[in-house]
Amino acid sequence: MLAVGVLAGLSVLSLLTYGYLSWDSLGLGPGETEATRTGLGEELGAGAPSSQPHIVFILADDQGFRDVGYHGSEIRTPTLDKLAAEGVKLENYYVQPMCTPSRSQFITGKYQIHTGLQHSIIRPTQPNCLPLDNVTLPQKLKEVGYSTHMVGKWHLGFYRRECMPTQRGFDTFFGSLLGSGDYYTHFKCDSPGICGYDLYENDNAAWDHDNGIYSTQMYTQKVQQILASHNPRKPIFLYIAYQAVHSPLQAPGKYFEHYRSINNINRRRYAAMLACLDEAIHNVTLALKKYGYYENSIIIYSSDNGGQPMAGGSNWPLRGSKGTYWEGGIRAVGFVHSPLLKNKGSVCKELVHITDWFPTLITLAEGQIDEDIQLDGYDIWETVSEGRRSPRVDILHNIDPIYTKAKNGSWAAGYGIWNTAIQSAIRVNHWKLLTGNPGYSDWVPPQAFSNAGPNRWHNERVSWSAGKTVWLFNITADPYERVDLSARYPDVVKQLLRRLSQFNKTAVPVRYPPKDPRSNPKLNGGVWGPWFKEDEKKKKSDKSKGVNKQKKNKNKKKAN
């Protein structure tokens, strides 16, 4: 009997750990009844409830297109599957191929060519950040009474204090400033000897929170604290930018339980990280219900770019990977879950881009979009909620004038309209055009992960025809980019090249400065953080003014 009792206890523990069975699964805490919870809600929510919805934007990092249960993955994501099934799945949804570009476009509603962040990402040692003259989404939401909070990865620059999240519209910030780092110690080395601590609470290093907690769980605990202390009758904007599933590939041991059969070590670790992330989102959803937010909330889930196969991610059956303009780099997992949706349980196949969240969320929040803000995003709420046609007919995936030029690119190959040496990509209706060097272009099927180490023999390799710098695909008919139609439809190629040229006329100069030695964390108490001091700049300018004045006086004396 004793043995039976122990087994029963273990099975309950197993359910609590892996099946998410808990008091919270009923929306109640231990010893809490529906009546007591109602009382708590009334106490918290004195005053009339807001008609403005609570907005929760969850951004995963480097999650591959295939890496969700409802896309056929072997990795279990019961929370994401359930939220998506009860909401609206976005199956024609695009982001940018890397971290900084997607985050900048989400928070400004503008393409990279209109913020100067066309090239690569913001590096830790660069004196660069999202330009300060760009109005951000949290700033606009604050104008209409929202409490704004960010938890997770910033990656939009921090070289001066004005670039920090709390200076860009967030009431509070808890998370990392850089693009990656250790999930437990929160340290990051940019290069040998250039290492520092990267966990912040508002504008200061969060040493007090450095308890060796895995970041996915730590960020979730912070979200729960914010929701518990806020009045649910007042609108809140929560931007949760998880570090997972970006490398380094680290996860708590218990999440490996279901994935020991995966031989490829990177894929196994990645699966464990994603399982932990799925549980975290389950706990965020429970907190929204427990503290009275859920019924008036909009939850948006998105990956920031495609997966990286060498780091365990899978974009199959799409072509390419993170960092490329093939569909595998820019077509993302995304869905909207909300009691406020009209067409729940549906699939949206209309064109949607990450810039669209800016105008959509401001409109839902009853805010105003200034006429002088030139946005690239569209209000797509009716498209998502009611199944209407998308107002969007094109997407400029990017124009990067300083990326490595394609050797055989030329104006002649672009019919005198466009220099095809330049890396660019554009989508117009069903058509997608790429020029220059689009990046790693293999298809990486699931069996590529069947070996103990990364193996490219299983990949479908592409044999380039010599000198090719233009590709055209009908993405609706050929989402896997297997049939290049550029030779068959030269007139369509010309039309899209003209559209690229039109976009390029509106581009601002690229911001990609060289690294600054003053960024070294050793000069900043061992912490990555703002190093550019406005006072120093003033002193230098005052000093130079003084020197110029002395020179002028000397010249006057000489003249006399």
Coordinates of C-alpha atoms in Angstrom, one line a residue:
M1 CA 0.0 0.0 0.0
L2 CA 2.9 2.3 0.9
A3 CA 4.3 1.7 -2.6
V4 CA 1.0 2.5 -4.2
G5 CA 0.8 5.8 -2.2
V6 CA 4.3 6.8 -3.3
L7 CA 3.5 6.1 -7.0
A8 CA 0.3 8.1 -6.7
G9 CA 2.2 11.0 -5.2
L10 CA 4.8 10.8 -8.0
S11 CA 2.1 10.8 -10.7
V12 CA 0.5 13.9 -9.2
L13 CA 3.9 15.6 -9.0
S14 CA 4.5 14.6 -12.7
L15 CA 1.2 16.2 -13.7
L16 CA 2.0 19.4 -11.8
T17 CA 5.4 19.5 -13.5
Y18 CA 4.6 18.5 -17.1
G19 CA 0.9 18.6 -17.5
Y20 CA 0.4 22.1 -16.0
L21 CA -2.1 20.7 -13.5
S22 CA -2.2 23.3 -10.7
W23 CA -4.5 25.4 -8.7
D24 CA -3.9 28.1 -11.3
S25 CA -5.2 25.9 -14.0
L26 CA -8.6 26.5 -12.5
G27 CA -7.8 30.2 -12.3
L28 CA -7.6 30.0 -8.4
G29 CA -4.9 30.1 -5.9
P30 CA -4.6 27.6 -3.0
G31 CA -7.5 28.2 -0.5
E32 CA -9.1 30.7 -2.9
T33 CA -12.7 30.3 -4.0
E34 CA -14.5 32.0 -6.9
A35 CA -16.2 34.3 -4.4
T36 CA -13.0 35.4 -2.8
R37 CA -11.3 36.0 -6.1
T38 CA -14.3 38.1 -7.2
G39 CA -13.9 40.1 -4.0
L40 CA -10.2 40.7 -4.8
G41 CA -11.1 41.9 -8.3
E42 CA -13.6 44.4 -6.9
E43 CA -11.1 45.7 -4.4
L44 CA -8.4 46.1 -7.0
G45 CA -10.7 47.6 -9.6
A46 CA -12.4 50.5 -7.9
G47 CA -13.9 52.7 -10.5
A48 CA -15.4 52.0 -14.0
P49 CA -13.5 49.5 -16.1
S50 CA -11.7 50.8 -19.2
S51 CA -13.0 50.3 -22.7
Q52 CA -9.4 50.2 -23.8
P53 CA -8.1 46.6 -24.1
H54 CA -5.1 45.3 -22.2
I55 CA -2.3 44.6 -24.7
V56 CA 0.2 41.7 -24.3
F57 CA 2.8 41.3 -27.0
I58 CA 4.9 38.2 -26.6
L59 CA 8.0 38.1 -28.9
A60 CA 10.0 34.8 -29.0
D61 CA 13.6 34.8 -30.2
D62 CA 14.7 32.7 -33.2
Q63 CA 11.8 30.3 -33.1
G64 CA 11.7 28.5 -36.4
F65 CA 8.6 28.3 -38.6
R66 CA 8.1 24.6 -38.1
D67 CA 8.8 24.8 -34.3
V68 CA 5.3 24.9 -33.0
G69 CA 3.0 21.9 -32.6
Y70 CA 0.4 23.1 -35.1
H71 CA 3.0 23.3 -37.8
G72 CA 3.9 19.6 -37.4
S73 CA 6.8 19.9 -35.0
E74 CA 7.9 16.9 -32.9
I75 CA 8.4 19.5 -30.1
R76 CA 5.3 19.7 -27.9
T77 CA 3.8 23.2 -27.5
P78 CA 0.4 22.6 -25.9
T79 CA -0.1 26.2 -24.7
L80 CA 0.8 27.8 -28.1
D81 CA -1.4 25.2 -29.9
K82 CA -4.4 25.9 -27.7
L83 CA -4.1 29.7 -27.7
A84 CA -3.7 29.7 -31.5
A85 CA -6.6 27.3 -32.1
E86 CA -8.9 29.4 -30.0
G87 CA -7.7 32.6 -31.6
V88 CA -6.6 33.5 -35.1
K89 CA -3.5 31.9 -36.7
L90 CA -1.5 34.2 -39.0
E91 CA -0.3 32.1 -41.8
N92 CA 0.9 34.8 -44.2
Y93 CA 2.8 36.7 -41.5
Y94 CA 6.2 38.3 -42.0
V95 CA 8.9 39.7 -39.8
Q96 CA 12.6 40.7 -40.5
P97 CA 15.4 38.2 -40.7
M98 CA 17.2 39.4 -37.5
C99 CA 16.7 40.7 -34.0
T100 CA 17.1 44.5 -34.1
P101 CA 15.3 45.0 -37.4
S102 CA 12.1 43.2 -36.3
R103 CA 12.1 44.9 -32.9
S104 CA 12.6 48.4 -34.4
Q105 CA 9.8 47.8 -36.9
F106 CA 7.4 46.6 -34.3
I107 CA 8.1 49.6 -32.0
T108 CA 8.0 52.3 -34.7
G109 CA 5.7 50.9 -37.4
K110 CA 8.5 51.8 -39.9
Y111 CA 10.7 49.9 -42.3
Q112 CA 14.4 49.8 -41.7
I113 CA 15.1 52.1 -44.6
H114 CA 13.2 54.8 -42.7
T115 CA 15.1 54.5 -39.4
G116 CA 18.6 54.0 -40.7
L117 CA 18.8 50.5 -39.3
Q118 CA 19.0 48.7 -42.7
H119 CA 22.2 46.8 -42.0
S120 CA 22.6 43.9 -39.7
I121 CA 21.9 44.4 -35.9
I122 CA 23.1 46.9 -33.3
R123 CA 26.3 45.5 -31.8
P124 CA 27.1 46.0 -28.1
T125 CA 30.1 48.1 -28.7
Q126 CA 28.5 50.4 -31.3
P127 CA 27.5 54.0 -30.4
N128 CA 24.1 53.4 -32.0
C129 CA 20.4 53.0 -31.1
L130 CA 16.9 53.4 -32.5
P131 CA 17.0 57.1 -33.6
L132 CA 15.6 59.3 -30.9
D133 CA 13.4 61.2 -33.3
N134 CA 11.2 58.1 -33.8
V135 CA 8.0 58.0 -31.8
T136 CA 7.6 54.6 -30.2
L137 CA 4.5 52.4 -29.5
P138 CA 4.7 52.7 -25.7
Q139 CA 5.0 56.5 -26.0
K140 CA 1.8 56.6 -28.0
L141 CA 0.0 54.3 -25.6
K142 CA 1.1 56.3 -22.6
E143 CA -0.6 59.4 -24.2
V144 CA -4.0 57.6 -23.8
G145 CA -3.5 56.4 -20.3
Y146 CA -1.8 53.1 -20.6
S147 CA 0.7 51.8 -18.0
T148 CA 3.6 50.4 -20.1
H149 CA 6.0 47.7 -19.0
M150 CA 8.7 45.8 -20.8
V151 CA 10.2 42.5 -19.7
G152 CA 13.0 40.8 -21.6
K153 CA 15.4 41.6 -24.4
W154 CA 15.7 45.2 -25.7
H155 CA 18.4 45.1 -28.4
L156 CA 17.6 48.6 -29.7
G157 CA 20.8 50.2 -28.5
F158 CA 21.9 51.7 -25.2
Y159 CA 25.1 53.7 -25.8
R160 CA 23.5 56.8 -24.2
R161 CA 20.9 57.1 -21.4
E162 CA 18.3 58.5 -23.8
C163 CA 18.3 55.2 -25.7
M164 CA 17.2 53.1 -22.7
P165 CA 13.7 51.5 -22.7
T166 CA 12.6 53.7 -19.8
Q167 CA 13.4 56.8 -21.9
R168 CA 11.6 55.4 -25.0
G169 CA 8.1 55.1 -23.4
F170 CA 8.2 52.2 -20.9
D171 CA 7.3 53.0 -17.3
T172 CA 9.3 50.0 -16.2
F173 CA 11.9 47.7 -17.7
F174 CA 13.4 44.4 -16.5
G175 CA 15.6 42.5 -18.8
S176 CA 18.7 42.6 -21.0
L177 CA 20.0 45.3 -23.3
L178 CA 22.1 43.0 -25.6
G179 CA 21.1 40.5 -28.2
S180 CA 22.1 37.4 -26.3
G181 CA 23.8 36.1 -23.1
D182 CA 24.0 33.4 -20.6
Y183 CA 20.5 32.4 -19.4
Y184 CA 21.6 31.9 -15.8
T185 CA 24.5 34.3 -15.1
H186 CA 23.4 37.0 -17.6
F187 CA 27.0 37.6 -18.7
K188 CA 27.9 38.3 -22.3
C189 CA 31.3 38.5 -24.0
D190 CA 31.2 40.4 -27.3
S191 CA 34.8 39.4 -28.0
P192 CA 37.8 38.1 -25.9
G193 CA 38.2 40.4 -22.9
I194 CA 35.1 42.5 -23.7
C195 CA 32.7 40.9 -21.2
G196 CA 30.1 42.2 -18.9
Y197 CA 26.9 41.7 -16.9
D198 CA 23.6 42.3 -18.7
L199 CA 20.5 42.3 -16.5
Y200 CA 18.7 45.5 -15.8
E201 CA 15.9 46.8 -13.7
N202 CA 14.9 50.2 -15.2
D203 CA 18.1 52.1 -15.6
N204 CA 20.4 50.1 -13.2
A205 CA 22.1 46.8 -13.2
A206 CA 19.8 44.3 -11.4
W207 CA 22.5 42.6 -9.2
D208 CA 19.8 41.9 -6.5
H209 CA 17.9 39.7 -9.0
D210 CA 21.0 37.7 -9.9
N211 CA 20.0 34.4 -8.2
G212 CA 20.9 32.0 -11.0
I213 CA 17.3 31.7 -12.2
Y214 CA 16.8 30.7 -15.8
S215 CA 15.8 33.8 -17.7
T216 CA 12.5 32.4 -19.2
Q217 CA 11.3 31.6 -15.7
M218 CA 12.6 34.8 -14.2
Y219 CA 10.9 37.0 -16.8
T220 CA 7.6 35.1 -16.3
Q221 CA 7.8 35.7 -12.5
K222 CA 8.3 39.5 -13.2
V223 CA 5.3 39.5 -15.5
Q224 CA 3.2 37.9 -12.7
Q225 CA 4.4 40.5 -10.2
I226 CA 3.4 43.3 -12.6
L227 CA 0.0 41.9 -13.2
A228 CA -0.6 41.2 -9.5
S229 CA 0.2 44.8 -8.5
H230 CA -1.6 46.7 -11.3
N231 CA -5.3 47.7 -11.3
P232 CA -7.0 45.6 -14.0
R233 CA -9.6 48.3 -14.6
K234 CA -6.8 50.5 -16.0
P235 CA -5.3 49.6 -19.4
I236 CA -1.8 48.0 -19.5
F237 CA 0.6 47.3 -22.3
L238 CA 3.0 44.4 -21.6
Y239 CA 5.8 43.8 -24.0
I240 CA 7.4 40.4 -23.1
A241 CA 10.4 39.8 -25.3
Y242 CA 11.7 36.4 -24.2
Q243 CA 15.4 35.5 -24.7
A244 CA 14.4 31.9 -25.7
V245 CA 15.1 30.2 -27.9
H246 CA 18.2 32.1 -29.0
S247 CA 21.6 30.6 -28.4
P248 CA 23.4 29.8 -26.1
L249 CA 21.3 26.6 -26.0
Q250 CA 20.5 26.2 -22.3
A251 CA 17.5 24.8 -20.4
P252 CA 16.7 23.4 -16.9
G253 CA 17.1 19.6 -16.7
K254 CA 13.4 18.7 -16.3
Y255 CA 12.5 20.0 -19.7
F256 CA 14.7 17.4 -21.4
E257 CA 12.4 14.6 -20.2
H258 CA 10.3 14.2 -23.4
Y259 CA 13.2 14.8 -25.8
R260 CA 15.9 12.3 -24.8
S261 CA 15.2 10.4 -28.1
I262 CA 16.4 13.3 -30.2
N263 CA 20.0 12.4 -31.0
N264 CA 21.1 15.8 -32.3
I265 CA 22.2 17.6 -29.2
N266 CA 21.4 21.1 -30.5
R267 CA 17.9 20.1 -31.5
R268 CA 17.4 18.4 -28.1
R269 CA 18.5 21.4 -26.1
Y270 CA 16.4 23.7 -28.4
A271 CA 13.3 21.4 -27.8
A272 CA 13.8 21.7 -24.0
M273 CA 14.1 25.5 -24.3
L274 CA 10.9 25.7 -26.3
A275 CA 9.1 23.4 -23.9
C276 CA 10.0 25.8 -21.0
L277 CA 8.9 28.8 -23.1
D278 CA 5.5 27.1 -23.8
E279 CA 5.0 26.6 -20.0
A280 CA 6.0 30.2 -19.3
I281 CA 3.3 31.5 -21.7
H282 CA 0.8 29.1 -20.0
N283 CA 1.7 30.8 -16.7
V284 CA 1.4 34.3 -18.1
T285 CA -2.1 33.4 -19.5
L286 CA -3.1 32.0 -16.1
A287 CA -2.0 35.3 -14.4
L288 CA -4.0 37.3 -16.9
K289 CA -7.1 35.3 -15.8
K290 CA -6.3 35.2 -12.1
Y291 CA -5.9 38.9 -11.8
G292 CA -8.8 40.0 -13.9
Y293 CA -7.3 41.1 -17.2
Y294 CA -8.1 38.2 -19.6
E295 CA -11.6 39.1 -20.7
N296 CA -10.5 42.5 -21.9
S297 CA -7.1 41.5 -23.3
I298 CA -5.4 41.0 -26.6
I299 CA -2.5 38.6 -26.7
I300 CA -0.3 38.7 -29.7
Y301 CA 2.4 36.0 -30.2
S302 CA 5.3 36.4 -32.7
S303 CA 8.7 35.1 -33.4
D304 CA 11.3 37.8 -34.3
N305 CA 12.8 35.9 -37.3
G306 CA 13.3 32.4 -38.7
G307 CA 15.1 29.6 -36.9
Q308 CA 18.8 28.9 -37.1
P309 CA 19.3 25.2 -38.1
M310 CA 22.9 25.0 -36.8
A311 CA 21.4 26.1 -33.4
G312 CA 18.6 23.6 -33.4
G313 CA 15.8 25.6 -35.2
S314 CA 13.7 24.3 -38.1
N315 CA 11.9 26.2 -40.8
W316 CA 11.0 23.2 -42.9
P317 CA 9.5 23.2 -45.5
L318 CA 10.5 26.8 -46.1
R319 CA 13.8 27.7 -47.7
G320 CA 16.7 29.4 -45.9
S321 CA 17.2 30.4 -42.3
K322 CA 17.6 33.3 -39.9
G323 CA 19.6 36.2 -41.4
T324 CA 18.3 35.5 -45.0
Y325 CA 15.5 37.0 -47.1
W326 CA 14.3 33.5 -48.1
E327 CA 10.9 32.6 -46.6
G328 CA 12.7 30.6 -43.8
G329 CA 14.3 33.8 -42.5
I330 CA 11.2 36.1 -42.6
R331 CA 8.0 34.1 -42.5
A332 CA 7.1 33.7 -38.8
V333 CA 5.0 31.8 -36.3
G334 CA 2.3 34.3 -35.2
F335 CA -1.2 34.3 -33.8
V336 CA -3.7 36.6 -32.0
H337 CA -5.6 35.3 -29.0
S338 CA -8.4 37.4 -27.5
P339 CA -12.0 37.2 -26.2
L340 CA -12.5 40.4 -28.2
L341 CA -11.9 38.6 -31.6
K342 CA -15.0 38.1 -33.7
N343 CA -13.8 35.1 -35.8
K344 CA -12.3 32.9 -33.1
G345 CA -10.8 29.6 -34.2
S346 CA -9.9 30.8 -37.7
V347 CA -6.9 31.1 -39.9
C348 CA -5.8 34.4 -41.5
K349 CA -4.0 34.0 -44.8
E350 CA -4.0 37.7 -45.6
L351 CA -0.7 39.6 -45.8
V352 CA 0.4 40.9 -42.4
H353 CA 3.8 42.4 -41.4
I354 CA 5.3 43.2 -38.0
T355 CA 5.1 47.0 -38.8
D356 CA 1.3 46.6 -38.8
W357 CA 1.1 46.2 -35.0
F358 CA 2.0 49.8 -34.4
P359 CA -1.1 51.4 -36.0
T360 CA -3.3 48.5 -35.2
L361 CA -2.7 48.6 -31.4
I362 CA -2.8 52.4 -31.2
T363 CA -6.2 52.4 -32.9
L364 CA -7.5 49.7 -30.6
A365 CA -6.2 51.7 -27.6
E366 CA -8.2 54.7 -28.9
G367 CA -5.1 56.7 -29.6
Q368 CA -4.2 59.1 -32.3
I369 CA -1.6 58.6 -35.1
D370 CA 0.0 62.0 -35.9
E371 CA -0.4 62.9 -39.6
D372 CA 3.3 63.8 -39.8
I373 CA 4.4 60.3 -38.9
Q374 CA 5.1 58.5 -42.1
L375 CA 4.2 54.9 -41.2
D376 CA 4.8 51.7 -43.2
G377 CA 2.3 49.7 -41.2
Y378 CA -1.4 49.3 -41.6
D379 CA -4.3 48.8 -39.2
I380 CA -5.1 45.1 -39.7
W381 CA -7.5 44.5 -36.8
E382 CA -10.6 43.9 -39.1
T383 CA -8.4 41.6 -41.2
V384 CA -7.5 39.5 -38.2
S385 CA -10.7 39.8 -36.1
E386 CA -13.4 39.7 -38.9
G387 CA -11.6 38.0 -41.8
R388 CA -11.6 41.0 -44.1
R389 CA -9.1 41.7 -46.9
S390 CA -5.8 43.1 -45.7
P391 CA -5.1 46.7 -46.6
R392 CA -1.5 45.6 -47.2
V393 CA -0.6 44.7 -50.8
D394 CA 3.2 44.8 -50.5
I395 CA 6.1 44.5 -48.1
L396 CA 9.6 45.9 -48.5
H397 CA 11.6 43.1 -46.8
N398 CA 14.6 45.4 -47.0
I399 CA 17.2 47.3 -49.0
D400 CA 20.7 47.0 -47.6
P401 CA 23.2 49.1 -49.5
I402 CA 26.3 48.1 -47.5
Y403 CA 25.8 44.3 -47.3
T404 CA 28.4 42.4 -49.3
K405 CA 27.7 43.1 -53.0
A406 CA 26.9 40.2 -55.3
K407 CA 30.0 39.9 -57.6
N408 CA 28.0 39.4 -60.8
G409 CA 25.3 42.0 -60.0
S410 CA 24.9 45.0 -62.3
W411 CA 22.6 47.7 -63.6
A412 CA 22.3 45.8 -66.8
A413 CA 21.0 42.7 -65.0
G414 CA 18.4 45.0 -63.5
Y415 CA 17.3 46.4 -66.9
G416 CA 18.9 49.8 -66.0
I417 CA 16.3 50.2 -63.2
W418 CA 18.2 48.7 -60.3
N419 CA 21.7 47.5 -59.5
T420 CA 21.3 43.8 -58.8
A421 CA 24.6 43.7 -56.8
I422 CA 22.6 45.3 -53.9
Q423 CA 20.9 42.9 -51.4
S424 CA 17.2 43.6 -51.5
A425 CA 13.8 41.8 -51.3
I426 CA 10.3 42.9 -51.9
R427 CA 6.8 41.3 -52.0
V428 CA 4.0 42.7 -54.1
N429 CA 0.7 40.7 -54.0
H430 CA 1.7 37.1 -54.9
W431 CA 5.1 38.0 -56.3
K432 CA 8.4 38.1 -54.4
L433 CA 11.7 39.5 -55.9
L434 CA 15.2 39.1 -54.5
T435 CA 18.4 40.7 -55.7
G436 CA 22.0 40.6 -54.7
N437 CA 23.1 38.0 -52.2
P438 CA 20.0 36.8 -50.3
G439 CA 22.0 34.5 -47.9
Y440 CA 22.1 30.8 -47.1
S441 CA 19.5 29.1 -49.3
D442 CA 19.3 25.4 -48.4
W443 CA 16.1 23.6 -47.5
V444 CA 16.8 21.8 -44.2
P445 CA 14.4 18.8 -43.7
P446 CA 13.7 17.2 -40.3
Q447 CA 16.0 14.3 -41.0
A448 CA 18.9 16.7 -41.0
F449 CA 18.5 16.7 -37.2
S450 CA 18.6 12.9 -36.9
N451 CA 22.4 12.6 -36.3
A452 CA 24.4 13.3 -33.2
G453 CA 26.0 16.4 -34.8
P454 CA 24.9 18.9 -37.4
N455 CA 24.9 17.3 -40.8
R456 CA 24.3 19.1 -44.1
W457 CA 24.3 16.0 -46.2
H458 CA 20.6 15.7 -45.8
N459 CA 20.0 19.3 -46.9
E460 CA 18.7 20.0 -50.4
R461 CA 21.6 21.9 -51.9
V462 CA 21.1 24.6 -54.6
S463 CA 23.3 24.7 -57.7
W464 CA 23.5 28.3 -58.7
S465 CA 23.6 29.2 -62.4
A466 CA 26.6 31.3 -62.9
G467 CA 26.1 35.0 -62.3
K468 CA 22.6 34.9 -60.9
T469 CA 21.5 38.0 -59.0
V470 CA 17.8 38.2 -59.5
W471 CA 15.0 35.7 -58.4
L472 CA 11.3 35.9 -58.8
F473 CA 8.7 33.6 -57.1
N474 CA 5.0 33.4 -56.9
I475 CA 4.8 32.9 -53.2
T476 CA 1.1 32.0 -53.1
A477 CA 1.6 29.1 -55.6
D478 CA 5.2 28.3 -54.5
P479 CA 5.7 29.2 -50.8
Y480 CA 8.8 27.0 -50.7
E481 CA 10.6 29.1 -53.4
R482 CA 11.5 26.1 -55.6
V483 CA 10.6 27.6 -59.1
D484 CA 12.4 30.8 -60.1
L485 CA 10.3 32.6 -62.6
S486 CA 12.5 35.6 -63.3
A487 CA 13.4 34.5 -66.9
R488 CA 9.7 33.7 -67.7
Y489 CA 8.2 37.0 -66.5
P490 CA 10.7 39.8 -67.2
D491 CA 7.9 42.4 -67.2
V492 CA 7.0 41.4 -63.6
V493 CA 10.7 41.6 -62.7
K494 CA 10.8 45.2 -64.1
Q495 CA 7.7 46.2 -62.2
L496 CA 9.1 45.0 -58.9
L497 CA 12.5 46.6 -59.6
R498 CA 10.7 49.9 -60.2
R499 CA 8.9 49.5 -56.9
L500 CA 12.2 48.9 -55.2
S501 CA 13.7 52.0 -56.8
Q502 CA 10.7 54.1 -55.5
F503 CA 11.2 52.8 -52.0
N504 CA 14.9 53.5 -52.2
K505 CA 14.2 57.2 -52.9
T506 CA 12.7 57.5 -49.5
A507 CA 15.5 55.8 -47.6
V508 CA 17.6 57.6 -44.9
P509 CA 21.4 57.0 -44.6
V510 CA 22.5 53.8 -42.9
R511 CA 23.5 54.1 -39.3
Y512 CA 26.3 51.5 -38.6
P513 CA 29.1 53.2 -36.8
P514 CA 32.5 51.6 -35.9
K515 CA 32.8 50.2 -32.3
D516 CA 33.7 52.6 -29.5
P517 CA 36.4 51.4 -27.1
R518 CA 34.6 53.3 -24.3
S519 CA 31.9 50.7 -24.5
N520 CA 34.0 48.1 -22.7
P521 CA 32.2 47.0 -19.5
K522 CA 35.5 47.1 -17.6
L523 CA 35.2 50.9 -17.8
N524 CA 31.6 50.8 -16.5
G525 CA 31.8 48.6 -13.3
G526 CA 31.7 45.4 -15.2
V527 CA 28.3 46.1 -16.6
W528 CA 27.1 46.6 -20.2
G529 CA 25.4 50.0 -20.2
P530 CA 25.4 53.6 -21.4
W531 CA 28.9 55.0 -21.8
F532 CA 28.4 58.1 -23.9
K533 CA 28.2 61.1 -21.6
E534 CA 26.5 64.2 -22.9
D535 CA 28.7 66.3 -20.5
E536 CA 31.9 65.0 -22.2
K537 CA 30.5 66.1 -25.6
K538 CA 29.7 69.6 -24.2
K539 CA 33.1 69.9 -22.6
K540 CA 34.8 69.0 -25.8
S541 CA 32.6 71.4 -27.8
D542 CA 33.2 74.2 -25.2
K543 CA 36.9 73.4 -25.2
S544 CA 37.0 73.6 -29.0
K545 CA 35.0 76.9 -28.9
G546 CA 37.5 78.2 -26.4
V547 CA 40.5 77.2 -28.6
N548 CA 38.8 78.9 -31.6
K549 CA 38.2 82.0 -29.5
Q550 CA 41.9 82.2 -28.5
K551 CA 43.0 81.7 -32.1
K552 CA 40.7 84.6 -33.2
N553 CA 42.1 86.9 -30.5
K554 CA 45.6 86.0 -31.5
N555 CA 44.8 86.7 -35.1
K556 CA 43.3 90.1 -34.1
K557 CA 46.4 91.0 -32.2
K558 CA 48.6 90.1 -35.2
A559 CA 46.4 92.2 -37.5
N560 CA 46.6 95.2 -35.2

